[in-house]
DNA sequence: CCGTTAATGCAACTAAGTTGCAAATATATA
DNA sequence: TATATATTTGCAACTTAGTTGCATTAACGG
């Protein structure tokens, strides 16, 4: 299930991600676009954009899903093994440009991971 | 909000955690005890056990909360900064006895983290 | 055993996300 | 440009994890 048609809704959602560099939660996106796009459509487009390698997603502190732009991903290959940072003060969520060394665990075959850091962002800690 | 009284329900829940060493999800616990304890009570007891330093919790792959025994925690101090491992084949979730080196990020004050690894457990990969 | 207070069950609710289906619209082709 | 067709959308209804208020029950110290 890839994105086939550049519809009005797809453009509106992509536009949101072009306007900022931080991640956006499904809830925020639905709220922000609620007069223009139905929430079902938002979920479906986000699914497709992730599948296509345009966005990647992860879970925030409360289990809500967040989406952010991919950098070098495609439909066939995803390379989003980086941590994310959620500010407990303002709620902002960012991708971190940090290589995490995947720990090797005896007798376990690790295929992927989610690493979420919490604390205060630059703006909130100064 | 600490545990004050050792009620029948509290004992039943603690018993579940004594019987196994891996984590248990709220959903599994509610299902398993559904003939003996109301789900509201399960949620409330888990809250209190976590607050008291008996259990710690974290989110699994699908955003469902999991609980596991604490090792050296108390009401005043929690020391559960370790990764967790979820088997994508059998669904089992474990605490990993691995020290993770908290990355230092410029201009950000990191206070805690959640690190969830995914893959195949010992039993499922052999 | 009794009185106090914490704990419980229940029903109703909230909120994120999903599903089926009919209507609308993007796009390729003529 | 008009038409055909497959994709996308909106809507309403649903699912599921977790929460809340309140009346009832039960733990436990005296
Ligand atoms: Mn990211
Ligand atoms: Mn753990
Ligand atoms: Zn902040
Ligand atoms: Zn397994």
mmCIF file of C-alpha atoms (C1' of nucleotides) and ligand atoms in Angstrom:
data_model
loop_
_atom_site.group_PDB
_atom_site.id
_atom_site.type_symbol
_atom_site.label_atom_id
_atom_site.label_comp_id
_atom_site.label_asym_id
_atom_site.label_seq_id
_atom_site.Cartn_x
_atom_site.Cartn_y
_atom_site.Cartn_z
ATOM 1 C CA UNK A 1 0.000 0.000 0.000
ATOM 2 C CA UNK A 2 1.934 2.899 -1.404
ATOM 3 C CA UNK A 3 0.922 6.450 -2.090
ATOM 4 C CA UNK A 4 -0.367 6.478 -5.667
ATOM 5 C CA UNK A 5 -2.130 9.810 -6.035
ATOM 6 C CA UNK A 6 -0.974 13.216 -4.817
ATOM 7 C CA UNK A 7 -4.350 14.232 -3.433
ATOM 8 C CA UNK A 8 -5.227 17.434 -1.612
ATOM 9 C CA UNK A 9 -5.072 15.604 1.721
ATOM 10 C CA UNK A 10 -1.656 14.104 1.025
ATOM 11 C CA UNK A 11 -0.303 17.536 0.123
ATOM 12 C CA UNK A 12 -1.748 19.075 3.296
ATOM 13 C CA UNK A 13 -0.105 16.453 5.478
ATOM 14 C CA UNK A 14 3.250 16.615 3.728
ATOM 15 C CA UNK A 15 3.091 20.379 4.076
ATOM 16 C CA UNK A 16 2.873 20.036 7.866
ATOM 17 C CA UNK A 17 6.104 18.063 7.922
ATOM 18 C CA UNK A 18 7.865 20.529 5.641
ATOM 19 C CA UNK A 19 6.957 23.395 7.929
ATOM 20 C CA UNK A 20 8.729 21.927 10.962
ATOM 21 C CA UNK A 21 11.695 19.740 11.674
ATOM 22 C CA UNK A 22 10.392 18.049 14.813
ATOM 23 C CA UNK A 23 8.058 15.077 14.997
ATOM 24 C CA UNK A 24 4.263 15.413 14.969
ATOM 25 C CA UNK A 25 1.848 13.157 16.821
ATOM 26 C CA UNK A 26 -1.209 11.690 15.111
ATOM 27 C CA UNK A 27 -3.381 13.465 17.668
ATOM 28 C CA UNK A 28 -1.850 16.876 16.928
ATOM 29 C CA UNK A 29 -2.104 16.316 13.194
ATOM 30 C CA UNK A 30 -5.753 15.279 13.375
ATOM 31 C CA UNK A 31 -6.525 18.285 15.557
ATOM 32 C CA UNK A 32 -4.639 20.713 13.333
ATOM 33 C CA UNK A 33 -6.222 19.482 10.104
ATOM 34 C CA UNK A 34 -9.617 18.597 11.516
ATOM 35 C CA UNK A 35 -11.486 21.141 9.396
ATOM 36 C CA UNK A 36 -9.863 19.878 6.217
ATOM 37 C CA UNK A 37 -9.277 16.132 6.576
ATOM 38 C CA UNK A 38 -11.202 13.363 8.283
ATOM 39 C CA UNK A 39 -9.208 11.541 10.964
ATOM 40 C CA UNK A 40 -9.574 8.180 9.236
ATOM 41 C CA UNK A 41 -7.913 9.678 6.187
ATOM 42 C CA UNK A 42 -5.088 11.105 8.287
ATOM 43 C CA UNK A 43 -4.333 7.675 9.746
ATOM 44 C CA UNK A 44 -4.461 6.053 6.319
ATOM 45 C CA UNK A 45 -2.171 8.592 4.675
ATOM 46 C CA UNK A 46 0.353 8.376 7.530
ATOM 47 C CA UNK A 47 0.395 4.584 7.109
ATOM 48 C CA UNK A 48 1.132 4.901 3.442
ATOM 49 C CA UNK A 49 3.762 7.591 3.864
ATOM 50 C CA UNK A 50 5.567 5.386 6.361
ATOM 51 C CA UNK A 51 5.332 2.360 4.108
ATOM 52 C CA UNK A 52 6.708 4.451 1.258
ATOM 53 C CA UNK A 53 9.738 5.562 3.279
ATOM 54 C CA UNK A 54 8.710 9.214 3.465
ATOM 55 C CA UNK A 55 7.975 9.206 7.198
ATOM 56 C CA UNK A 56 8.917 6.965 10.096
ATOM 57 C CA UNK A 57 6.964 6.500 13.295
ATOM 58 C CA UNK A 58 7.504 5.624 16.937
ATOM 59 C CA UNK A 59 5.628 5.718 20.224
ATOM 60 C CA UNK A 60 5.859 8.623 22.656
ATOM 61 C CA UNK A 61 5.672 8.527 26.436
ATOM 62 C CA UNK A 62 1.928 8.008 26.601
ATOM 63 C CA UNK A 63 1.738 5.439 23.816
ATOM 64 C CA UNK A 64 0.632 7.929 21.182
ATOM 65 C CA UNK A 65 2.235 7.520 17.775
ATOM 66 C CA UNK A 66 4.562 10.203 16.416
ATOM 67 C CA UNK A 67 5.741 10.707 12.854
ATOM 68 C CA UNK A 68 8.852 12.373 11.501
ATOM 69 C CA UNK A 69 10.542 12.782 8.132
ATOM 70 C CA UNK A 70 12.826 10.013 6.954
ATOM 71 C CA UNK A 71 16.284 10.889 5.694
ATOM 72 C CA UNK A 72 17.520 7.997 3.604
ATOM 73 C CA UNK A 73 14.612 5.598 3.447
ATOM 74 C CA UNK A 74 12.594 4.071 0.621
ATOM 75 C CA UNK A 75 9.799 1.556 0.234
ATOM 76 C CA UNK A 76 12.313 -1.272 0.237
ATOM 77 C CA UNK A 77 14.758 -0.023 2.868
ATOM 78 C CA UNK A 78 14.297 1.784 6.172
ATOM 79 C CA UNK A 79 17.250 3.194 8.097
ATOM 80 C CA UNK A 80 15.715 4.883 11.105
ATOM 81 C CA UNK A 81 17.626 3.331 13.950
ATOM 82 C CA UNK A 82 18.073 6.478 15.997
ATOM 83 C CA UNK A 83 16.805 7.615 19.411
ATOM 84 C CA UNK A 84 14.074 10.160 19.962
ATOM 85 C CA UNK A 85 13.796 12.838 22.573
ATOM 86 C CA UNK A 86 10.591 14.004 24.215
ATOM 87 C CA UNK A 87 10.594 17.164 26.301
ATOM 88 C CA UNK A 88 8.590 16.582 29.478
ATOM 89 C CA UNK A 89 8.027 20.312 29.789
ATOM 90 C CA UNK A 90 6.766 21.471 26.389
ATOM 91 C CA UNK A 91 6.001 18.061 24.866
ATOM 92 C CA UNK A 92 8.131 18.606 21.749
ATOM 93 C CA UNK A 93 9.597 15.466 20.202
ATOM 94 C CA UNK A 94 12.742 15.292 18.061
ATOM 95 C CA UNK A 95 14.820 12.774 16.197
ATOM 96 C CA UNK A 96 18.370 12.547 17.537
ATOM 97 C CA UNK A 97 21.266 12.285 15.117
ATOM 98 C CA UNK A 98 23.051 9.772 17.270
ATOM 99 C CA UNK A 99 24.254 6.318 16.337
ATOM 100 C CA UNK A 100 23.241 3.907 19.043
ATOM 101 C CA UNK A 101 25.360 0.840 19.445
ATOM 102 C CA UNK A 102 22.946 -2.054 19.473
ATOM 103 C CA UNK A 103 23.837 -4.219 22.426
ATOM 104 C CA UNK A 104 24.524 -7.864 21.668
ATOM 105 C CA UNK A 105 22.502 -10.106 23.898
ATOM 106 C CA UNK A 106 23.370 -13.768 24.352
ATOM 107 C CA UNK A 107 20.839 -16.153 22.794
ATOM 108 C CA UNK A 108 18.688 -13.353 21.424
ATOM 109 C CA UNK A 109 18.397 -12.146 17.878
ATOM 110 C CA UNK A 110 17.823 -8.381 17.953
ATOM 111 C CA UNK A 111 16.249 -7.009 14.792
ATOM 112 C CA UNK A 112 15.157 -3.488 15.749
ATOM 113 C CA UNK A 113 14.697 -1.137 18.661
ATOM 114 C CA UNK A 114 12.948 1.923 19.994
ATOM 115 C CA UNK A 115 14.908 4.310 22.177
ATOM 116 C CA UNK A 116 13.023 7.208 23.717
ATOM 117 C CA UNK A 117 14.845 9.723 25.893
ATOM 118 C CA UNK A 118 13.014 12.105 28.190
ATOM 119 C CA UNK A 119 14.029 15.380 29.759
ATOM 120 C CA UNK A 120 14.097 19.076 29.029
ATOM 121 C CA UNK A 121 14.775 20.478 25.612
ATOM 122 C CA UNK A 122 17.077 23.380 24.887
ATOM 123 C CA UNK A 123 14.353 25.982 25.138
ATOM 124 C CA UNK A 124 12.809 24.587 28.327
ATOM 125 C CA UNK A 125 16.029 23.980 30.292
ATOM 126 C CA UNK A 126 17.567 27.424 29.838
ATOM 127 C CA UNK B 1 -0.804 6.524 47.014
ATOM 128 C CA UNK B 2 0.910 3.538 48.524
ATOM 129 C CA UNK B 3 -0.313 0.033 49.210
ATOM 130 C CA UNK B 4 -1.734 0.083 52.732
ATOM 131 C CA UNK B 5 -3.649 -3.160 53.028
ATOM 132 C CA UNK B 6 -2.623 -6.625 51.860
ATOM 133 C CA UNK B 7 -5.956 -7.495 50.326
ATOM 134 C CA UNK B 8 -6.911 -10.657 48.487
ATOM 135 C CA UNK B 9 -6.534 -8.847 45.149
ATOM 136 C CA UNK B 10 -3.082 -7.521 45.985
ATOM 137 C CA UNK B 11 -1.923 -10.997 46.940
ATOM 138 C CA UNK B 12 -3.316 -12.501 43.729
ATOM 139 C CA UNK B 13 -1.458 -9.977 41.608
ATOM 140 C CA UNK B 14 1.817 -10.282 43.494
ATOM 141 C CA UNK B 15 1.489 -14.039 43.143
ATOM 142 C CA UNK B 16 1.432 -13.703 39.355
ATOM 143 C CA UNK B 17 4.746 -11.877 39.410
ATOM 144 C CA UNK B 18 6.313 -14.408 41.768
ATOM 145 C CA UNK B 19 5.368 -17.250 39.442
ATOM 146 C CA UNK B 20 7.325 -15.896 36.498
ATOM 147 C CA UNK B 21 10.407 -13.843 35.872
ATOM 148 C CA UNK B 22 9.306 -12.097 32.674
ATOM 149 C CA UNK B 23 7.115 -9.029 32.410
ATOM 150 C CA UNK B 24 3.305 -9.165 32.284
ATOM 151 C CA UNK B 25 1.078 -6.805 30.344
ATOM 152 C CA UNK B 26 -1.972 -5.192 31.905
ATOM 153 C CA UNK B 27 -4.108 -6.883 29.275
ATOM 154 C CA UNK B 28 -2.777 -10.355 30.091
ATOM 155 C CA UNK B 29 -3.147 -9.764 33.796
ATOM 156 C CA UNK B 30 -6.732 -8.561 33.479
ATOM 157 C CA UNK B 31 -7.564 -11.538 31.277
ATOM 158 C CA UNK B 32 -5.889 -14.041 33.578
ATOM 159 C CA UNK B 33 -7.534 -12.717 36.744
ATOM 160 C CA UNK B 34 -10.823 -11.677 35.203
ATOM 161 C CA UNK B 35 -12.894 -14.122 37.249
ATOM 162 C CA UNK B 36 -11.353 -12.925 40.498
ATOM 163 C CA UNK B 37 -10.577 -9.216 40.154
ATOM 164 C CA UNK B 38 -12.297 -6.356 38.360
ATOM 165 C CA UNK B 39 -10.109 -4.658 35.748
ATOM 166 C CA UNK B 40 -10.384 -1.282 37.460
ATOM 167 C CA UNK B 41 -8.912 -2.842 40.575
ATOM 168 C CA UNK B 42 -6.083 -4.404 38.596
ATOM 169 C CA UNK B 43 -5.120 -1.009 37.159
ATOM 170 C CA UNK B 44 -5.297 0.626 40.570
ATOM 171 C CA UNK B 45 -3.196 -2.015 42.301
ATOM 172 C CA UNK B 46 -0.556 -1.941 39.567
ATOM 173 C CA UNK B 47 -0.351 1.846 39.954
ATOM 174 C CA UNK B 48 0.244 1.513 43.649
ATOM 175 C CA UNK B 49 2.758 -1.306 43.338
ATOM 176 C CA UNK B 50 4.744 0.799 40.910
ATOM 177 C CA UNK B 51 4.570 3.854 43.127
ATOM 178 C CA UNK B 52 5.747 1.713 46.052
ATOM 179 C CA UNK B 53 8.788 0.445 44.166
ATOM 180 C CA UNK B 54 7.605 -3.149 43.955
ATOM 181 C CA UNK B 55 7.007 -3.128 40.192
ATOM 182 C CA UNK B 56 8.175 -0.953 37.321
ATOM 183 C CA UNK B 57 6.380 -0.401 34.043
ATOM 184 C CA UNK B 58 7.110 0.430 30.427
ATOM 185 C CA UNK B 59 5.359 0.416 27.060
ATOM 186 C CA UNK B 60 5.545 -2.498 24.653
ATOM 187 C CA UNK B 61 5.496 -2.404 20.873
ATOM 188 C CA UNK B 62 1.801 -1.693 20.552
ATOM 189 C CA UNK B 63 1.632 0.902 23.329
ATOM 190 C CA UNK B 64 0.300 -1.528 25.926
ATOM 191 C CA UNK B 65 1.784 -1.195 29.393
ATOM 192 C CA UNK B 66 3.915 -3.990 30.841
ATOM 193 C CA UNK B 67 4.938 -4.535 34.446
ATOM 194 C CA UNK B 68 7.911 -6.354 35.934
ATOM 195 C CA UNK B 69 9.444 -6.827 39.359
ATOM 196 C CA UNK B 70 11.814 -4.160 40.609
ATOM 197 C CA UNK B 71 15.156 -5.177 42.002
ATOM 198 C CA UNK B 72 16.443 -2.368 44.162
ATOM 199 C CA UNK B 73 13.664 0.187 44.172
ATOM 200 C CA UNK B 74 11.621 1.811 46.904
ATOM 201 C CA UNK B 75 8.928 4.452 47.186
ATOM 202 C CA UNK B 76 11.584 7.144 47.302
ATOM 203 C CA UNK B 77 14.042 5.781 44.751
ATOM 204 C CA UNK B 78 13.625 4.006 41.420
ATOM 205 C CA UNK B 79 16.588 2.446 39.630
ATOM 206 C CA UNK B 80 15.087 0.808 36.568
ATOM 207 C CA UNK B 81 17.217 2.241 33.813
ATOM 208 C CA UNK B 82 17.568 -0.925 31.797
ATOM 209 C CA UNK B 83 16.391 -2.014 28.348
ATOM 210 C CA UNK B 84 13.556 -4.421 27.683
ATOM 211 C CA UNK B 85 13.262 -7.086 25.059
ATOM 212 C CA UNK B 86 10.062 -8.094 23.288
ATOM 213 C CA UNK B 87 9.988 -11.252 21.210
ATOM 214 C CA UNK B 88 8.154 -10.576 17.965
ATOM 215 C CA UNK B 89 7.406 -14.271 17.626
ATOM 216 C CA UNK B 90 5.948 -15.366 20.970
ATOM 217 C CA UNK B 91 5.296 -11.926 22.465
ATOM 218 C CA UNK B 92 7.262 -12.556 25.667
ATOM 219 C CA UNK B 93 8.857 -9.494 27.264
ATOM 220 C CA UNK B 94 11.906 -9.478 29.527
ATOM 221 C CA UNK B 95 14.026 -7.049 31.476
ATOM 222 C CA UNK B 96 17.641 -7.004 30.275
ATOM 223 C CA UNK B 97 20.444 -6.872 32.818
ATOM 224 C CA UNK B 98 22.427 -4.449 30.722
ATOM 225 C CA UNK B 99 23.752 -1.045 31.701
ATOM 226 C CA UNK B 100 22.946 1.399 28.954
ATOM 227 C CA UNK B 101 25.264 4.347 28.617
ATOM 228 C CA UNK B 102 22.992 7.360 28.527
ATOM 229 C CA UNK B 103 24.103 9.479 25.589
ATOM 230 C CA UNK B 104 24.952 13.063 26.391
ATOM 231 C CA UNK B 105 23.115 15.408 24.097
ATOM 232 C CA UNK B 106 24.178 19.021 23.686
ATOM 233 C CA UNK B 107 21.711 21.517 25.168
ATOM 234 C CA UNK B 108 19.385 18.824 26.418
ATOM 235 C CA UNK B 109 18.893 17.637 29.958
ATOM 236 C CA UNK B 110 18.137 13.904 29.853
ATOM 237 C CA UNK B 111 16.386 12.603 32.949
ATOM 238 C CA UNK B 112 15.159 9.153 31.934
ATOM 239 C CA UNK B 113 14.695 6.831 28.989
ATOM 240 C CA UNK B 114 12.857 3.861 27.582
ATOM 241 C CA UNK B 115 14.785 1.377 25.479
ATOM 242 C CA UNK B 116 12.804 -1.424 23.866
ATOM 243 C CA UNK B 117 14.588 -4.029 21.769
ATOM 244 C CA UNK B 118 12.741 -6.330 19.412
ATOM 245 C CA UNK B 119 13.644 -9.647 17.892
ATOM 246 C CA UNK B 120 13.492 -13.338 18.635
ATOM 247 C CA UNK B 121 13.983 -14.762 22.097
ATOM 248 C CA UNK B 122 16.101 -17.777 22.895
ATOM 249 C CA UNK B 123 13.272 -20.248 22.529
ATOM 250 C CA UNK B 124 11.918 -18.767 19.277
ATOM 251 C CA UNK B 125 15.239 -18.345 17.448
ATOM 252 C CA UNK B 126 16.596 -21.850 17.993
ATOM 253 C "C1'" DC C 1 -16.021 -7.458 67.886
ATOM 254 C "C1'" DC C 2 -16.413 -2.750 66.106
ATOM 255 C "C1'" DG C 3 -15.439 1.537 63.873
ATOM 256 C "C1'" DT C 4 -12.768 3.742 60.676
ATOM 257 C "C1'" DT C 5 -10.823 4.137 56.345
ATOM 258 C "C1'" DA C 6 -8.877 1.964 52.457
ATOM 259 C "C1'" DA C 7 -10.115 -0.909 48.719
ATOM 260 C "C1'" DT C 8 -13.342 -2.812 45.502
ATOM 261 C "C1'" DG C 9 -17.025 -3.513 41.839
ATOM 262 C "C1'" DC C 10 -19.787 -1.609 38.686
ATOM 263 C "C1'" DA C 11 -21.361 1.167 35.074
ATOM 264 C "C1'" DA C 12 -20.528 4.795 32.385
ATOM 265 C "C1'" DC C 13 -17.127 7.293 30.151
ATOM 266 C "C1'" DT C 14 -12.806 8.890 27.311
ATOM 267 C "C1'" DA C 15 -9.684 8.626 23.663
ATOM 268 C "C1'" DA C 16 -6.796 6.397 20.022
ATOM 269 C "C1'" DG C 17 -7.191 3.827 16.396
ATOM 270 C "C1'" DT C 18 -9.829 0.578 12.919
ATOM 271 C "C1'" DT C 19 -13.339 -1.152 9.506
ATOM 272 C "C1'" DG C 20 -16.895 -1.464 5.794
ATOM 273 C "C1'" DC C 21 -19.062 0.783 2.446
ATOM 274 C "C1'" DA C 22 -20.939 4.202 -0.553
ATOM 275 C "C1'" DA C 23 -19.614 8.553 -2.712
ATOM 276 C "C1'" DA C 24 -16.041 11.433 -4.617
ATOM 277 C "C1'" DT C 25 -11.876 12.443 -7.157
ATOM 278 C "C1'" DA C 26 -7.241 11.806 -9.423
ATOM 279 C "C1'" DT C 27 -5.276 10.266 -13.492
ATOM 280 C "C1'" DA C 28 -4.537 7.736 -17.761
ATOM 281 C "C1'" DT C 29 -6.359 7.161 -22.160
ATOM 282 C "C1'" DA C 30 -8.998 8.199 -26.155
ATOM 283 C "C1'" DT D 1 -11.794 17.753 -23.307
ATOM 284 C "C1'" DA D 2 -14.607 13.813 -22.032
ATOM 285 C "C1'" DT D 3 -14.803 9.190 -20.122
ATOM 286 C "C1'" DA D 4 -13.592 5.060 -17.651
ATOM 287 C "C1'" DT D 5 -11.488 3.023 -13.801
ATOM 288 C "C1'" DA D 6 -9.059 2.440 -9.783
ATOM 289 C "C1'" DT D 7 -7.780 4.977 -5.783
ATOM 290 C "C1'" DT D 8 -9.016 7.794 -2.091
ATOM 291 C "C1'" DT D 9 -12.169 9.852 1.039
ATOM 292 C "C1'" DG D 10 -15.885 10.742 4.610
ATOM 293 C "C1'" DC D 11 -18.899 8.920 7.607
ATOM 294 C "C1'" DA D 12 -20.748 6.184 11.124
ATOM 295 C "C1'" DA D 13 -20.163 2.508 13.795
ATOM 296 C "C1'" DC D 14 -16.989 -0.191 16.200
ATOM 297 C "C1'" DT D 15 -12.896 -1.897 19.198
ATOM 298 C "C1'" DT D 16 -9.947 -1.602 22.972
ATOM 299 C "C1'" DA D 17 -6.987 0.333 26.801
ATOM 300 C "C1'" DG D 18 -7.481 2.936 30.386
ATOM 301 C "C1'" DT D 19 -10.155 6.295 33.742
ATOM 302 C "C1'" DT D 20 -13.741 8.215 36.973
ATOM 303 C "C1'" DG D 21 -17.491 8.693 40.469
ATOM 304 C "C1'" DC D 22 -19.909 6.581 43.729
ATOM 305 C "C1'" DA D 23 -22.058 3.253 46.619
ATOM 306 C "C1'" DT D 24 -20.724 -1.043 48.917
ATOM 307 C "C1'" DT D 25 -17.390 -4.148 51.031
ATOM 308 C "C1'" DA D 26 -13.575 -5.606 53.628
ATOM 309 C "C1'" DA D 27 -8.940 -4.983 56.140
ATOM 310 C "C1'" DC D 28 -7.121 -4.207 60.498
ATOM 311 C "C1'" DG D 29 -5.904 -1.589 64.793
ATOM 312 C "C1'" DG D 30 -7.829 -0.894 69.145
HETATM 313 MN MN1 LIG E 1 13.137 9.828 14.082
HETATM 314 MN MN1 LIG E 2 12.398 -4.023 33.523
HETATM 315 ZN ZN1 LIG E 3 10.698 21.728 25.761
HETATM 316 ZN ZN1 LIG E 4 9.851 -15.830 21.719
#
